[in-house]
Amino acid sequence: MKHFPTDITCMECNARAHSVFKKIGITEVEEIDSIKSCGHYKKGQFIFSERGNPMGLYCISSGKVKLVTTGENGKEQILRLLKDGDVVGYRSLISNDRYHCSAVALEDSTICFIPKQSFFNLLKSNAGVGFEIMQLLSENLKTAEQHIVSMAQKNVRERMAEALLFFKASYGLDPEDQSLNVAFSREEIADFVGTSTETAIRLLSEFNQDEIIQLQGKKISILNCDKLIRTANLDV
Amino acid sequence: MKHFPTDITCMECNARAHSVFKKIGITEVEEIDSIKSCGHYKKGQFIFSERGNPMGLYCISSGKVKLVTTGENGKEQILRLLKDGDVVGYRSLISNDRYHCSAVALEDSTICFIPKQSFFNLLKSNAGVGFEIMQLLSENLKTAEQHIVSMAQKNVRERMAEALLFFKASYGLDPEDQSLNVAFSREEIADFVGTSTETAIRLLSEFNQDEIIQLQGKKISILNCDKLIRTANLDV
DNA sequence: ATGCAAAGATGATTTACATCATGTTTTAAC
DNA sequence: GTTAAAACATGATGTAAATCATCTTTGCAT
C-alpha cells in the first residue's frame, strides 16, 4: 500500500489510547506498526464488503464507519456505528467466517490494516487483547439483542427516538448547538430505524415541530433530550 | 446445594464433549467437577433473572433453555435458545454486567453452576477456553444481527417461516415424523417472531392448510422444508 | 451560471397486522 | 369426574405505517 504524508505510526496514533490495544507494551506497538498499512477512505467508500473473505483487522485511526447489510429486498440495514479507536472485522476473523456485513466510511477516514496472522499472533501472545475483544463482542451482543427487542415491540416513533439517542451516544453532540456529530441522510436514518424513508422524514418533521429536535438540512440538534427519552419509552 | 442421585460428574457428562470445555485437560475437568454444583430445574423454572447479578457460569448437562427479556409493555422476547452442551451467562460475566435477560427451562433440565472466580481462573489458565467463548460470542452476534435485519425488513409471514427453521436448526427434528424436538406454546412462538399470539396462531394454521407443516396440539411437523425456506424468503 | 440528479418533503391511498370480541379445546386442580 | 383456567382458534374492526404520487430543494457536474 502507498504511503501518504498523512500516514501516522501506531506510536503517535491518538486513537490507540481508547482502543483494544490501549494496554499492550511498546514492543508490541512497534511490531504492529511495522506490519500495519494505513488506508485513506473517502466518504461512502467501502472498507470491506458483505460475503468477502476477511484478510485482517481494521483499526479506525480517524473518521467514522457504518456496518451495513443488504436484505433480500435490497434494502440496507445499519447494524453498528464505529469511530476512531474502534476496530472492525474481528467478528468474522474469530468466527472464521465471511463478512456478514459491509463496512462503509461515513466521512473521510484513516483506517489501518493489520494482517490476520499478526492479529492472531497478538491474541496468542497477549491475553489482555483477547479479553478486550471478548468484552467488545459481549457489548455488541447486548446492544444487538436490545435492538431486536425494540424492533419486535416498539412502534416506529419510539424507534426513531431511540435511534437519535443512539446516534448521540455513538458520536456525541456539538457542545455549541447540541447537534449530532454525524450527518446521515434521511434514507440512512430509515435504514437504521427499520422503516421507509418517507416515514422517517415525517417523524423527523414531527419531532422538529414538537421542538424535540431542530432540523437544518442534514444537521439535527437535540433540543429536548428528556422528551426524546420519554418518546423512546425508555426507563434508563 | 443438595446432591441428588441424578447428579453427574463432569467426567461422565456427555454434554461436555460438544461444549466449550471439550478440549480441556483431565486435571482441569476434575477441578471444575470438585467446585461445580448441579441444579435440577423443572419446566418453566428460572435459572436466573433479568437485572440479577451474575455469580457464575451455567452449563446445561441435559435439557433446553430459553433466554428472554421483557419489553417495556410487558411483552416477552425470546433472544436465544440453548441445549445440552451450551453454557449460559457468559455474556454478563465478561461484560461485568447485570443479566440483560432471564434464562428459563423449556423442559426439565440438569444445569451445573461454576462460580465466577473459577470460570475466570479457567479463562486465565486455558487460552483455548477463552477462544471458544470468543467464537461463541461471535456466532451469537452474527445470529442476533441477522435477526435484526429480519425484524426490520421482513413481514410476519416470512419471520414465522424463519422461526420454524430456526427451531429446527436449534433442536432438530424427530426422524420419525419430522416434528420439532421442542414444544413451544403459540405465545412463545409469537414472542420469538415478534408478533401477536393471534397472528402467530393464524399463520401456523395457514402453513398447516398449505401442507407446509402439520399441527397436532403443540407438536409441529415440518412437511415441506423447501417451501418453508421459500416462504421465509431466504437464499441459503 | 445552468441543468440534472439526488435528496427531501408532503398528501392520498392501501394494507398488513394489532386489537377486540367470542367461542372452543386442552390442561390442570380438587 | 367435575370445574376452572389456560391455551388455542377464528371472525370483525381499527390503525400504524407502507406504498404511490407529486412537488420542492439541494448538491454537483459541466
XYZ file of C-alpha atoms (C1' of nucleotides) in Angstrom:
532
model
C 0.000 0.000 0.000
C 1.191 3.518 -0.853
C 2.400 5.785 1.886
C 0.806 9.193 2.266
C 2.183 12.139 4.175
C -0.912 11.825 6.394
C 0.044 8.289 7.414
C 0.678 8.011 11.103
C 2.521 5.497 13.245
C 0.814 3.396 15.927
C 3.072 5.104 18.488
C 1.661 8.525 17.714
C -1.900 7.364 16.976
C -4.254 9.104 19.392
C -6.988 6.585 18.722
C -4.929 3.795 20.276
C -5.366 5.180 23.800
C -9.038 4.205 23.836
C -8.773 1.114 21.654
C -8.420 -2.597 22.429
C -4.664 -2.014 22.142
C -4.511 0.526 24.958
C -2.684 -1.798 27.349
C -0.133 -3.517 25.119
C 3.594 -2.944 25.550
C 5.760 -0.624 23.458
C 7.492 -3.567 21.782
C 4.188 -4.931 20.612
C 3.053 -1.496 19.435
C 6.222 -1.181 17.359
C 5.718 -4.656 15.983
C 2.177 -3.845 14.874
C 3.364 -0.537 13.461
C 5.997 -2.238 11.353
C 3.476 -4.596 9.813
C 0.334 -2.456 9.556
C -0.638 -0.478 6.498
C -2.518 2.765 6.523
C -5.563 3.358 4.306
C -7.361 6.555 3.365
C -11.043 6.248 2.614
C -13.333 8.885 1.171
C -16.881 9.279 2.430
C -19.025 6.483 1.026
C -16.072 4.224 0.214
C -16.206 0.560 1.222
C -13.569 -0.776 3.614
C -14.816 -4.312 3.008
C -17.909 -5.931 1.515
C -20.511 -8.452 2.590
C -19.577 -12.039 1.733
C -15.928 -11.045 1.270
C -13.126 -13.017 2.857
C -11.542 -11.268 5.859
C -7.793 -10.849 5.486
C -7.152 -8.928 8.666
C -8.301 -6.441 11.242
C -9.094 -2.786 10.551
C -8.326 -0.033 13.055
C -10.005 3.332 12.744
C -7.388 5.989 13.369
C -9.734 8.831 12.474
C -13.175 9.036 10.924
C -16.494 7.237 11.196
C -17.709 3.935 9.796
C -21.053 2.163 9.486
C -21.587 -1.586 9.244
C -24.496 -2.440 6.922
C -26.131 -5.487 5.424
C -28.413 -5.651 2.446
C -31.632 -7.605 2.962
C -33.245 -9.844 0.307
C -35.363 -6.933 -0.914
C -32.256 -4.821 -1.472
C -32.943 -2.574 1.486
C -29.957 -1.683 3.639
C -29.812 -2.185 7.389
C -27.295 -0.349 9.563
C -26.003 -2.730 12.229
C -23.216 -0.899 14.047
C -21.626 2.548 14.138
C -17.910 2.944 14.681
C -15.421 5.733 15.264
C -11.736 6.364 15.899
C -10.295 3.861 18.354
C -12.712 1.183 17.219
C -11.575 -1.966 15.467
C -13.576 -3.510 12.628
C -13.752 -7.016 11.264
C -12.941 -9.011 14.412
C -16.239 -10.911 14.414
C -15.611 -12.537 11.043
C -11.969 -13.250 11.859
C -12.860 -15.015 15.097
C -15.760 -16.948 13.569
C -13.506 -17.783 10.626
C -16.383 -16.616 8.548
C -17.018 -14.432 5.533
C -18.142 -10.894 6.311
C -21.858 -10.833 7.057
C -21.942 -7.072 6.523
C -20.108 -4.312 4.711
C -18.073 -1.509 6.286
C -18.581 1.918 4.720
C -16.882 5.211 5.610
C -19.406 7.789 6.841
C -16.825 10.538 6.336
C -13.241 10.748 5.093
C -11.363 8.327 7.330
C -7.899 6.973 8.047
C -8.070 3.267 8.749
C -5.147 0.918 9.310
C -4.962 -2.732 8.396
C -3.374 -5.486 10.489
C -2.973 -8.816 8.654
C -4.971 -11.741 10.018
C -1.908 -13.687 11.162
C -0.456 -10.760 13.080
C -3.772 -10.247 14.819
C -3.933 -13.902 15.845
C -0.307 -13.792 16.998
C -1.160 -10.834 19.169
C -4.185 -12.681 20.570
C -1.924 -15.599 21.466
C 0.890 -13.573 22.998
C -1.280 -11.067 24.825
C -4.254 -12.429 26.765
C -5.315 -8.871 27.608
C -6.138 -8.095 23.972
C -8.149 -11.306 23.810
C -10.171 -10.263 26.809
C -10.747 -6.782 25.361
C -12.095 -8.359 22.178
C -14.290 -10.643 24.269
C -15.703 -7.661 26.112
C -16.283 -5.874 22.829
C -18.215 -8.846 21.461
C -20.227 -9.056 24.681
C -21.208 -5.401 24.460
C -22.022 -5.734 20.758
C -24.213 -8.735 21.530
C -26.065 -6.898 24.289
C -26.704 -3.911 22.034
C -27.851 -6.138 19.179
C -30.251 -8.076 21.384
C -31.710 -4.882 22.795
C -32.146 -3.742 19.205
C -34.069 -6.939 18.448
C -36.477 -6.191 21.296
C -37.013 -2.646 20.031
C -37.655 -3.888 16.521
C -40.098 -6.513 17.756
C -42.017 -4.499 20.301
C -41.762 -0.776 19.645
C -43.507 1.363 17.057
C -41.623 3.441 14.526
C -41.980 6.645 16.518
C -40.342 5.093 19.583
C -37.614 3.535 17.478
C -36.861 6.864 15.801
C -36.404 8.500 19.199
C -34.157 5.604 20.242
C -32.145 5.973 17.052
C -31.448 9.650 17.690
C -30.340 8.807 21.233
C -28.138 6.058 19.834
C -26.539 8.460 17.366
C -25.900 10.821 20.258
C -24.362 8.031 22.353
C -22.244 6.845 19.420
C -20.826 10.107 18.124
C -21.751 12.746 20.682
C -23.150 16.250 20.285
C -21.569 19.507 19.244
C -21.458 21.487 22.535
C -22.197 24.653 20.540
C -25.664 23.801 19.291
C -26.348 20.268 20.596
C -26.222 18.951 17.031
C -25.336 15.336 16.252
C -21.687 14.892 15.256
C -22.709 12.869 12.265
C -24.548 13.704 9.049
C -26.858 10.901 7.993
C -29.194 11.084 5.038
C -32.878 10.517 5.794
C -32.571 7.203 4.000
C -29.707 6.096 6.269
C -31.738 7.019 9.336
C -34.631 4.983 7.939
C -32.195 2.118 7.344
C -31.236 2.174 10.996
C -34.764 2.531 12.364
C -36.128 -0.113 10.029
C -38.771 1.976 8.307
C -39.424 3.676 4.965
C -37.634 6.895 4.058
C -40.959 8.745 3.878
C -41.964 7.711 7.377
C -38.528 8.667 8.701
C -38.832 12.116 7.122
C -42.327 12.585 8.508
C -41.307 11.609 12.040
C -38.284 13.906 12.000
C -40.530 16.782 10.866
C -42.923 15.949 13.698
C -40.118 15.936 16.277
C -38.995 19.230 14.767
C -42.495 20.697 15.124
C -42.747 19.397 18.697
C -39.414 21.151 19.373
C -37.774 17.919 20.488
C -35.173 18.379 17.773
C -34.224 21.101 15.306
C -33.560 20.388 11.651
C -31.271 22.358 9.362
C -30.578 20.256 6.319
C -28.730 17.167 7.478
C -27.875 18.817 10.779
C -30.007 17.531 13.635
C -29.889 19.293 17.008
C -31.333 17.690 20.106
C -33.310 20.383 21.904
C -35.122 18.298 24.495
C -33.301 15.115 25.412
C -35.665 14.190 28.269
C -38.643 14.347 25.956
C -36.744 12.228 23.454
C -36.126 9.606 26.140
C -39.813 9.664 27.049
C -40.782 9.395 23.385
C -38.491 6.375 23.065
C -40.345 4.870 26.042
C -37.131 4.025 27.842
C -36.700 3.730 31.593
C -32.947 4.137 31.800
C -26.655 -27.166 47.009
C -28.256 -30.528 47.751
C -26.983 -33.585 45.962
C -29.443 -35.658 44.013
C -28.972 -39.211 42.853
C -29.286 -37.818 39.326
C -26.258 -35.551 39.819
C -23.471 -36.378 37.432
C -19.778 -35.617 37.413
C -18.091 -33.508 34.715
C -16.037 -36.576 33.816
C -19.106 -38.578 32.865
C -21.109 -35.642 31.469
C -21.949 -36.379 27.837
C -22.716 -32.734 27.159
C -19.085 -31.756 27.778
C -17.899 -33.388 24.527
C -19.597 -30.688 22.457
C -19.196 -27.800 24.894
C -16.623 -25.026 25.256
C -14.835 -27.374 27.658
C -14.335 -30.127 25.093
C -10.586 -29.584 24.845
C -9.525 -29.013 28.447
C -7.287 -31.481 30.295
C -8.438 -34.118 32.752
C -6.921 -32.213 35.698
C -8.969 -29.142 34.816
C -12.105 -31.227 34.355
C -11.622 -32.705 37.822
C -11.010 -29.278 39.274
C -14.240 -27.942 37.781
C -16.079 -31.031 38.931
C -14.904 -30.549 42.507
C -16.183 -26.976 42.601
C -19.319 -27.130 40.446
C -22.771 -27.703 41.816
C -25.552 -29.457 39.994
C -29.047 -27.996 39.721
C -32.317 -29.579 38.704
C -34.852 -27.295 37.080
C -38.457 -28.054 36.275
C -40.035 -26.824 33.044
C -40.770 -23.115 33.381
C -38.328 -22.569 36.245
C -35.932 -19.622 36.125
C -32.190 -20.312 36.154
C -31.521 -16.595 36.551
C -33.467 -13.373 36.121
C -33.100 -10.136 34.196
C -31.219 -7.461 36.131
C -29.810 -10.051 38.523
C -26.154 -10.140 39.409
C -24.260 -12.984 37.709
C -22.442 -15.174 40.227
C -21.086 -17.732 37.810
C -21.465 -19.716 34.644
C -24.220 -22.247 33.970
C -23.620 -25.419 31.985
C -26.533 -27.322 30.541
C -25.923 -31.008 31.133
C -29.320 -32.012 29.831
C -32.467 -30.119 28.845
C -33.397 -26.982 26.968
C -33.305 -23.331 27.955
C -34.628 -20.082 26.501
C -33.181 -16.632 27.102
C -35.924 -13.990 27.269
C -36.283 -10.302 28.025
C -39.403 -8.411 28.923
C -40.047 -5.231 26.945
C -41.494 -2.017 28.432
C -45.000 -3.159 27.520
C -44.530 -6.407 29.419
C -44.297 -8.497 26.289
C -41.624 -11.188 26.279
C -38.974 -11.570 23.605
C -37.070 -14.808 23.125
C -33.440 -13.997 22.331
C -31.581 -17.292 22.285
C -32.308 -20.997 22.504
C -29.924 -23.342 24.284
C -29.488 -27.048 24.819
C -27.177 -29.588 26.450
C -23.536 -28.714 25.955
C -24.330 -24.999 25.879
C -23.116 -22.612 28.534
C -25.285 -19.754 29.778
C -24.450 -16.452 31.406
C -21.008 -15.831 29.899
C -22.017 -12.553 28.236
C -22.892 -10.840 31.510
C -19.826 -12.264 33.261
C -17.492 -10.954 30.585
C -19.177 -7.562 30.343
C -19.194 -7.449 34.162
C -22.809 -6.552 33.756
C -26.131 -7.479 35.250
C -28.150 -10.011 33.270
C -29.969 -8.320 30.405
C -32.258 -11.325 30.029
C -33.672 -14.238 32.009
C -32.909 -17.915 31.491
C -35.918 -20.234 31.721
C -36.013 -24.016 31.423
C -38.096 -25.125 28.433
C -38.240 -28.648 29.850
C -36.934 -30.428 32.953
C -33.192 -29.782 32.855
C -29.992 -30.546 34.702
C -27.781 -27.488 34.789
C -24.481 -27.112 36.620
C -23.071 -23.962 38.138
C -19.424 -22.875 38.055
C -18.610 -19.934 40.370
C -17.489 -16.733 38.667
C -13.957 -16.880 40.046
C -13.395 -20.452 38.888
C -14.578 -19.524 35.416
C -12.187 -16.586 35.243
C -9.351 -18.749 36.571
C -10.048 -21.215 33.808
C -10.080 -18.386 31.241
C -6.688 -17.266 32.510
C -5.081 -20.683 32.663
C -6.537 -22.046 29.449
C -6.444 -19.764 26.385
C -8.377 -22.375 24.412
C -11.487 -21.912 26.529
C -11.194 -18.158 26.049
C -11.107 -18.586 22.320
C -14.097 -20.923 22.408
C -16.066 -18.298 24.331
C -14.951 -15.677 21.814
C -16.195 -17.825 18.959
C -19.463 -18.379 20.778
C -19.965 -14.630 21.210
C -19.102 -14.065 17.549
C -21.690 -16.583 16.417
C -24.281 -15.165 18.819
C -23.610 -11.687 17.453
C -23.974 -12.808 13.863
C -27.264 -14.553 14.619
C -28.560 -11.546 16.547
C -27.678 -9.132 13.759
C -29.339 -11.337 11.164
C -32.377 -11.372 13.428
C -32.361 -7.557 13.451
C -32.449 -7.499 9.664
C -35.367 -9.950 9.605
C -37.261 -7.898 12.154
C -36.633 -4.696 10.236
C -37.275 -5.880 6.710
C -39.430 -8.990 6.653
C -43.145 -9.391 7.167
C -44.610 -11.610 9.855
C -45.248 -14.490 7.459
C -41.598 -14.616 6.402
C -40.435 -14.313 10.003
C -42.713 -17.163 11.087
C -41.184 -19.415 8.424
C -37.717 -18.342 9.565
C -38.633 -19.068 13.174
C -39.697 -22.629 12.380
C -36.431 -23.156 10.506
C -34.547 -21.716 13.460
C -36.311 -24.078 15.863
C -35.370 -26.934 13.583
C -31.734 -25.791 13.463
C -31.633 -25.314 17.235
C -33.232 -28.510 18.460
C -33.578 -30.760 15.427
C -36.443 -32.903 14.166
C -37.775 -36.239 15.288
C -36.688 -38.575 12.443
C -39.984 -40.467 12.888
C -42.414 -37.740 11.879
C -40.228 -34.675 11.163
C -41.659 -32.964 14.246
C -39.756 -30.254 16.095
C -37.946 -31.559 19.187
C -39.357 -28.764 21.253
C -42.860 -27.892 22.421
C -43.476 -24.168 22.383
C -46.798 -22.571 23.192
C -48.276 -20.351 20.473
C -47.494 -17.386 22.698
C -43.814 -18.363 22.909
C -43.645 -18.680 19.150
C -45.221 -15.229 18.857
C -42.642 -13.943 21.366
C -39.863 -15.192 19.148
C -41.344 -13.949 15.858
C -42.235 -10.578 17.333
C -45.962 -10.656 16.632
C -49.262 -11.110 18.469
C -50.350 -14.549 19.614
C -53.431 -14.373 17.369
C -51.372 -13.660 14.272
C -48.964 -16.469 15.161
C -51.881 -18.902 15.516
C -53.385 -17.766 12.205
C -50.103 -18.151 10.321
C -49.460 -21.611 11.748
C -52.975 -22.651 10.674
C -52.269 -21.261 7.205
C -48.985 -23.194 6.955
C -50.917 -26.236 8.146
C -53.577 -25.736 5.448
C -50.882 -25.194 2.812
C -49.343 -28.505 3.955
C -46.033 -26.852 4.772
C -46.344 -28.054 8.345
C -48.656 -30.351 10.266
C -50.125 -29.379 13.618
C -51.150 -31.759 16.373
C -51.518 -29.746 19.541
C -48.099 -28.340 20.392
C -46.427 -30.819 18.055
C -45.308 -29.193 14.807
C -44.078 -31.380 11.968
C -42.237 -29.887 9.024
C -43.725 -31.478 5.898
C -42.169 -29.295 3.225
C -38.884 -27.737 4.245
C -38.127 -26.296 0.798
C -41.417 -24.458 0.739
C -40.701 -23.181 4.225
C -37.353 -21.815 3.042
C -39.060 -20.142 0.093
C -41.744 -18.725 2.375
C -39.013 -17.298 4.607
C -37.558 -15.671 1.500
C -34.079 -16.985 2.227
C -31.389 -17.716 -0.314
C -29.183 -20.010 1.715
C -24.298 30.171 -14.335
C -27.188 26.228 -15.963
C -29.114 21.888 -15.947
C -29.759 17.431 -13.954
C -29.990 14.089 -10.497
C -30.437 13.031 -5.903
C -32.427 14.097 -1.569
C -36.065 15.899 0.988
C -40.919 16.886 1.785
C -45.964 16.139 1.904
C -50.520 14.432 0.586
C -53.589 10.369 -0.804
C -54.419 5.504 -0.745
C -53.776 0.835 0.561
C -52.706 -2.951 3.507
C -50.632 -5.812 6.881
C -51.153 -6.575 11.274
C -52.819 -5.440 16.049
C -56.621 -5.327 18.795
C -61.101 -6.613 20.336
C -64.556 -9.998 20.827
C -66.264 -14.507 21.394
C -66.199 -19.425 21.159
C -63.799 -23.954 21.635
C -60.464 -27.169 23.222
C -56.997 -28.684 26.288
C -54.838 -28.872 30.643
C -54.685 -28.912 35.374
C -56.642 -28.786 40.096
C -59.633 -30.501 43.589
C -65.320 -36.800 37.315
C -66.340 -32.019 37.545
C -64.923 -27.330 37.297
C -61.804 -23.609 36.480
C -58.371 -21.731 33.950
C -55.166 -21.622 30.432
C -54.280 -22.204 25.718
C -55.997 -22.338 21.146
C -58.887 -20.698 17.366
C -61.366 -17.524 14.298
C -64.110 -13.583 12.850
C -64.804 -8.382 12.829
C -62.798 -3.866 13.170
C -59.359 -0.282 13.588
C -54.979 1.751 12.646
C -49.979 2.374 12.017
C -47.142 2.528 8.591
C -46.020 1.150 3.684
C -46.638 2.460 -0.879
C -47.657 5.528 -4.603
C -47.655 10.050 -6.443
C -46.199 14.699 -6.964
C -43.573 18.623 -5.905
C -39.583 21.329 -3.962
C -34.990 21.910 -2.619
C -30.221 20.904 -2.551
C -25.962 19.444 -4.308
C -22.956 18.547 -8.115
C -21.014 18.267 -12.796
C -20.270 20.596 -16.971
